Amino acid sequence: MKRLSILLFILYLIGCSSKATQVSTSHPIANNCSIYDSRKWHAQINQYQSENKFLLVVTGEVDLPSPAYKVAWSLGPTDRANPPGQRLFLSAESSTNAASIQVITPTKIEFKRKVPFPVYRYISIVCGGRLLATIRVEPSNN
């Protein structure tokens, strides 16, 4: 009877720890990403005037924890498919060490970069290991 009680207690503790893990990973800070939510993603390729290069433009809206936060973009790897897919990484950090109001702030963001490909299959937006969006790339109108 004593062994059964100990076994049930251990199973109870295991169940509690897995629920706590599920709750903590849903919080954006636990994923090393300060972005709470995102929406209105759009990607487009434009051709440069005199060069044989193209301009990738990605826009969207993210919810940051404070107006003091700034977003930084970095170009990630391109896959080897034809046409390729591209990963973009986002990070958001406070731009000041001073105190600021803590209110979720919708912020429009934009990424522009010269790229070698005229067509992309998709663009993936990743923040802190969390996939925020996978979007289709629209061809330019020019």
PDB file of C-alpha atoms in Angstrom:
ATOM      1  CA  MET A   1       0.000   0.000   0.000  1.00  0.00           C
ATOM      2  CA  LYS A   2       2.877   2.348   0.861  1.00  0.00           C
ATOM      3  CA  ARG A   3       4.506   1.722  -2.545  1.00  0.00           C
ATOM      4  CA  LEU A   4       1.263   2.517  -4.320  1.00  0.00           C
ATOM      5  CA  SER A   5       0.997   5.831  -2.440  1.00  0.00           C
ATOM      6  CA  ILE A   6       4.576   6.749  -3.352  1.00  0.00           C
ATOM      7  CA  LEU A   7       3.998   5.807  -6.994  1.00  0.00           C
ATOM      8  CA  LEU A   8       0.820   7.919  -7.190  1.00  0.00           C
ATOM      9  CA  PHE A   9       2.630  10.865  -5.584  1.00  0.00           C
ATOM     10  CA  ILE A  10       5.492  10.615  -8.134  1.00  0.00           C
ATOM     11  CA  LEU A  11       3.011  10.446 -11.019  1.00  0.00           C
ATOM     12  CA  TYR A  12       1.240  13.515  -9.614  1.00  0.00           C
ATOM     13  CA  LEU A  13       4.539  15.449  -9.474  1.00  0.00           C
ATOM     14  CA  ILE A  14       5.422  14.447 -13.043  1.00  0.00           C
ATOM     15  CA  GLY A  15       2.007  15.647 -14.228  1.00  0.00           C
ATOM     16  CA  CYS A  16       2.442  18.995 -12.458  1.00  0.00           C
ATOM     17  CA  SER A  17       5.892  19.610 -13.911  1.00  0.00           C
ATOM     18  CA  SER A  18       4.768  18.951 -17.511  1.00  0.00           C
ATOM     19  CA  LYS A  19       1.866  21.409 -17.136  1.00  0.00           C
ATOM     20  CA  ALA A  20       4.197  24.071 -15.757  1.00  0.00           C
ATOM     21  CA  THR A  21       6.507  23.596 -18.733  1.00  0.00           C
ATOM     22  CA  GLN A  22       3.625  23.989 -21.179  1.00  0.00           C
ATOM     23  CA  VAL A  23       2.509  27.246 -19.575  1.00  0.00           C
ATOM     24  CA  SER A  24       5.990  28.772 -19.432  1.00  0.00           C
ATOM     25  CA  THR A  25       6.887  28.054 -23.083  1.00  0.00           C
ATOM     26  CA  SER A  26       3.793  29.860 -24.345  1.00  0.00           C
ATOM     27  CA  HIS A  27       5.083  33.140 -22.882  1.00  0.00           C
ATOM     28  CA  PRO A  28       7.187  35.086 -25.432  1.00  0.00           C
ATOM     29  CA  ILE A  29      10.024  35.817 -22.994  1.00  0.00           C
ATOM     30  CA  ALA A  30      10.463  32.074 -22.385  1.00  0.00           C
ATOM     31  CA  ASN A  31      11.163  31.690 -26.128  1.00  0.00           C
ATOM     32  CA  ASN A  32      13.743  34.537 -26.022  1.00  0.00           C
ATOM     33  CA  CYS A  33      11.407  36.642 -28.139  1.00  0.00           C
ATOM     34  CA  SER A  34       9.834  39.829 -26.813  1.00  0.00           C
ATOM     35  CA  ILE A  35       7.186  39.891 -29.564  1.00  0.00           C
ATOM     36  CA  TYR A  36       3.777  38.905 -28.239  1.00  0.00           C
ATOM     37  CA  ASP A  37       1.882  38.639 -31.535  1.00  0.00           C
ATOM     38  CA  SER A  38       2.186  39.549 -35.222  1.00  0.00           C
ATOM     39  CA  ARG A  39      -0.096  40.147 -38.206  1.00  0.00           C
ATOM     40  CA  LYS A  40      -0.514  41.883 -41.601  1.00  0.00           C
ATOM     41  CA  TRP A  41       2.596  40.312 -43.160  1.00  0.00           C
ATOM     42  CA  HIS A  42       3.376  41.156 -46.786  1.00  0.00           C
ATOM     43  CA  ALA A  43       6.450  40.407 -48.934  1.00  0.00           C
ATOM     44  CA  GLN A  44       7.319  41.748 -52.373  1.00  0.00           C
ATOM     45  CA  ILE A  45      10.269  41.621 -54.793  1.00  0.00           C
ATOM     46  CA  ASN A  46      11.148  44.769 -56.777  1.00  0.00           C
ATOM     47  CA  GLN A  47      13.805  45.007 -59.486  1.00  0.00           C
ATOM     48  CA  TYR A  48      16.596  47.551 -59.131  1.00  0.00           C
ATOM     49  CA  GLN A  49      16.899  50.129 -61.932  1.00  0.00           C
ATOM     50  CA  SER A  50      20.474  49.702 -63.188  1.00  0.00           C
ATOM     51  CA  GLU A  51      21.708  46.565 -61.432  1.00  0.00           C
ATOM     52  CA  ASN A  52      20.917  42.918 -61.913  1.00  0.00           C
ATOM     53  CA  LYS A  53      19.780  42.780 -58.287  1.00  0.00           C
ATOM     54  CA  PHE A  54      16.379  42.675 -56.669  1.00  0.00           C
ATOM     55  CA  LEU A  55      14.924  44.335 -53.587  1.00  0.00           C
ATOM     56  CA  LEU A  56      13.074  42.202 -51.063  1.00  0.00           C
ATOM     57  CA  VAL A  57      10.567  44.223 -49.031  1.00  0.00           C
ATOM     58  CA  VAL A  58       8.797  42.600 -46.062  1.00  0.00           C
ATOM     59  CA  THR A  59       6.310  44.505 -43.906  1.00  0.00           C
ATOM     60  CA  GLY A  60       4.219  43.525 -40.922  1.00  0.00           C
ATOM     61  CA  GLU A  61       2.921  44.558 -37.540  1.00  0.00           C
ATOM     62  CA  VAL A  62       4.149  43.193 -34.202  1.00  0.00           C
ATOM     63  CA  ASP A  63       3.063  43.666 -30.597  1.00  0.00           C
ATOM     64  CA  LEU A  64       5.993  44.757 -28.411  1.00  0.00           C
ATOM     65  CA  PRO A  65       5.954  44.895 -24.585  1.00  0.00           C
ATOM     66  CA  SER A  66       6.759  48.619 -24.495  1.00  0.00           C
ATOM     67  CA  PRO A  67       7.162  51.623 -26.812  1.00  0.00           C
ATOM     68  CA  ALA A  68      10.859  51.621 -25.783  1.00  0.00           C
ATOM     69  CA  TYR A  69      11.478  48.348 -27.671  1.00  0.00           C
ATOM     70  CA  LYS A  70      13.128  48.352 -31.091  1.00  0.00           C
ATOM     71  CA  VAL A  71      13.146  45.565 -33.656  1.00  0.00           C
ATOM     72  CA  ALA A  72      16.269  44.352 -35.461  1.00  0.00           C
ATOM     73  CA  TRP A  73      16.229  42.174 -38.588  1.00  0.00           C
ATOM     74  CA  SER A  74      18.851  39.734 -39.809  1.00  0.00           C
ATOM     75  CA  LEU A  75      18.936  37.720 -43.007  1.00  0.00           C
ATOM     76  CA  GLY A  76      18.927  33.992 -42.373  1.00  0.00           C
ATOM     77  CA  PRO A  77      19.708  31.056 -44.629  1.00  0.00           C
ATOM     78  CA  THR A  78      18.137  30.484 -48.031  1.00  0.00           C
ATOM     79  CA  ASP A  79      17.087  26.924 -48.793  1.00  0.00           C
ATOM     80  CA  ARG A  80      18.278  25.146 -51.943  1.00  0.00           C
ATOM     81  CA  ALA A  81      14.896  24.724 -53.609  1.00  0.00           C
ATOM     82  CA  ASN A  82      14.031  26.347 -56.930  1.00  0.00           C
ATOM     83  CA  PRO A  83      12.671  28.946 -56.315  1.00  0.00           C
ATOM     84  CA  PRO A  84      14.221  29.228 -52.852  1.00  0.00           C
ATOM     85  CA  GLY A  85      12.659  30.021 -49.512  1.00  0.00           C
ATOM     86  CA  GLN A  86      14.227  32.633 -47.251  1.00  0.00           C
ATOM     87  CA  ARG A  87      14.352  32.897 -43.452  1.00  0.00           C
ATOM     88  CA  LEU A  88      14.414  36.270 -41.727  1.00  0.00           C
ATOM     89  CA  PHE A  89      15.207  36.581 -38.032  1.00  0.00           C
ATOM     90  CA  LEU A  90      13.709  39.221 -35.766  1.00  0.00           C
ATOM     91  CA  SER A  91      14.871  40.317 -32.359  1.00  0.00           C
ATOM     92  CA  ALA A  92      13.291  42.932 -30.124  1.00  0.00           C
ATOM     93  CA  GLU A  93      15.088  44.606 -27.256  1.00  0.00           C
ATOM     94  CA  SER A  94      14.601  47.680 -25.138  1.00  0.00           C
ATOM     95  CA  SER A  95      16.424  50.611 -26.695  1.00  0.00           C
ATOM     96  CA  THR A  96      16.939  52.369 -23.381  1.00  0.00           C
ATOM     97  CA  ASN A  97      17.957  51.466 -19.851  1.00  0.00           C
ATOM     98  CA  ALA A  98      15.610  54.114 -18.462  1.00  0.00           C
ATOM     99  CA  ALA A  99      12.168  53.355 -17.131  1.00  0.00           C
ATOM    100  CA  SER A 100       9.342  53.264 -19.661  1.00  0.00           C
ATOM    101  CA  ILE A 101       5.661  52.473 -19.604  1.00  0.00           C
ATOM    102  CA  GLN A 102       4.901  48.763 -19.885  1.00  0.00           C
ATOM    103  CA  VAL A 103       2.042  48.540 -22.348  1.00  0.00           C
ATOM    104  CA  ILE A 104       1.698  46.211 -25.317  1.00  0.00           C
ATOM    105  CA  THR A 105       2.456  48.382 -28.326  1.00  0.00           C
ATOM    106  CA  PRO A 106       1.446  47.534 -31.906  1.00  0.00           C
ATOM    107  CA  THR A 107       4.394  48.538 -34.130  1.00  0.00           C
ATOM    108  CA  LYS A 108       4.703  48.532 -37.923  1.00  0.00           C
ATOM    109  CA  ILE A 109       8.026  47.099 -39.091  1.00  0.00           C
ATOM    110  CA  GLU A 110       9.765  46.836 -42.447  1.00  0.00           C
ATOM    111  CA  PHE A 111      12.720  44.924 -43.895  1.00  0.00           C
ATOM    112  CA  LYS A 112      14.441  45.998 -47.148  1.00  0.00           C
ATOM    113  CA  ARG A 113      17.484  44.259 -48.585  1.00  0.00           C
ATOM    114  CA  LYS A 114      19.084  43.617 -51.970  1.00  0.00           C
ATOM    115  CA  VAL A 115      18.811  39.935 -52.840  1.00  0.00           C
ATOM    116  CA  PRO A 116      20.157  37.874 -55.772  1.00  0.00           C
ATOM    117  CA  PHE A 117      16.909  36.039 -56.618  1.00  0.00           C
ATOM    118  CA  PRO A 118      13.952  37.456 -58.588  1.00  0.00           C
ATOM    119  CA  VAL A 119      11.500  34.931 -57.096  1.00  0.00           C
ATOM    120  CA  TYR A 120      11.096  33.368 -53.643  1.00  0.00           C
ATOM    121  CA  ARG A 121       8.785  30.493 -52.795  1.00  0.00           C
ATOM    122  CA  TYR A 122       8.146  31.814 -49.275  1.00  0.00           C
ATOM    123  CA  ILE A 123       9.588  34.003 -46.528  1.00  0.00           C
ATOM    124  CA  SER A 124       9.653  32.666 -42.950  1.00  0.00           C
ATOM    125  CA  ILE A 125       9.785  35.160 -40.086  1.00  0.00           C
ATOM    126  CA  VAL A 126      11.453  33.687 -36.962  1.00  0.00           C
ATOM    127  CA  CYS A 127      11.912  35.276 -33.532  1.00  0.00           C
ATOM    128  CA  GLY A 128      13.776  33.513 -30.725  1.00  0.00           C
ATOM    129  CA  GLY A 129      13.281  30.079 -32.259  1.00  0.00           C
ATOM    130  CA  ARG A 130       9.540  30.683 -32.711  1.00  0.00           C
ATOM    131  CA  LEU A 131       8.023  30.850 -36.205  1.00  0.00           C
ATOM    132  CA  LEU A 132       5.906  34.008 -36.395  1.00  0.00           C
ATOM    133  CA  ALA A 133       4.763  33.710 -40.025  1.00  0.00           C
ATOM    134  CA  THR A 134       5.372  32.071 -43.367  1.00  0.00           C
ATOM    135  CA  ILE A 135       4.291  34.340 -46.205  1.00  0.00           C
ATOM    136  CA  ARG A 136       4.068  34.204 -49.990  1.00  0.00           C
ATOM    137  CA  VAL A 137       6.148  36.663 -51.968  1.00  0.00           C
ATOM    138  CA  GLU A 138       4.277  38.875 -54.427  1.00  0.00           C
ATOM    139  CA  PRO A 139       5.988  39.775 -57.709  1.00  0.00           C
ATOM    140  CA  SER A 140       6.509  43.479 -58.345  1.00  0.00           C
ATOM    141  CA  ASN A 141       4.209  45.454 -60.610  1.00  0.00           C
ATOM    142  CA  ASN A 142       7.082  47.075 -62.566  1.00  0.00           C
TER     143      ASN A 142
END
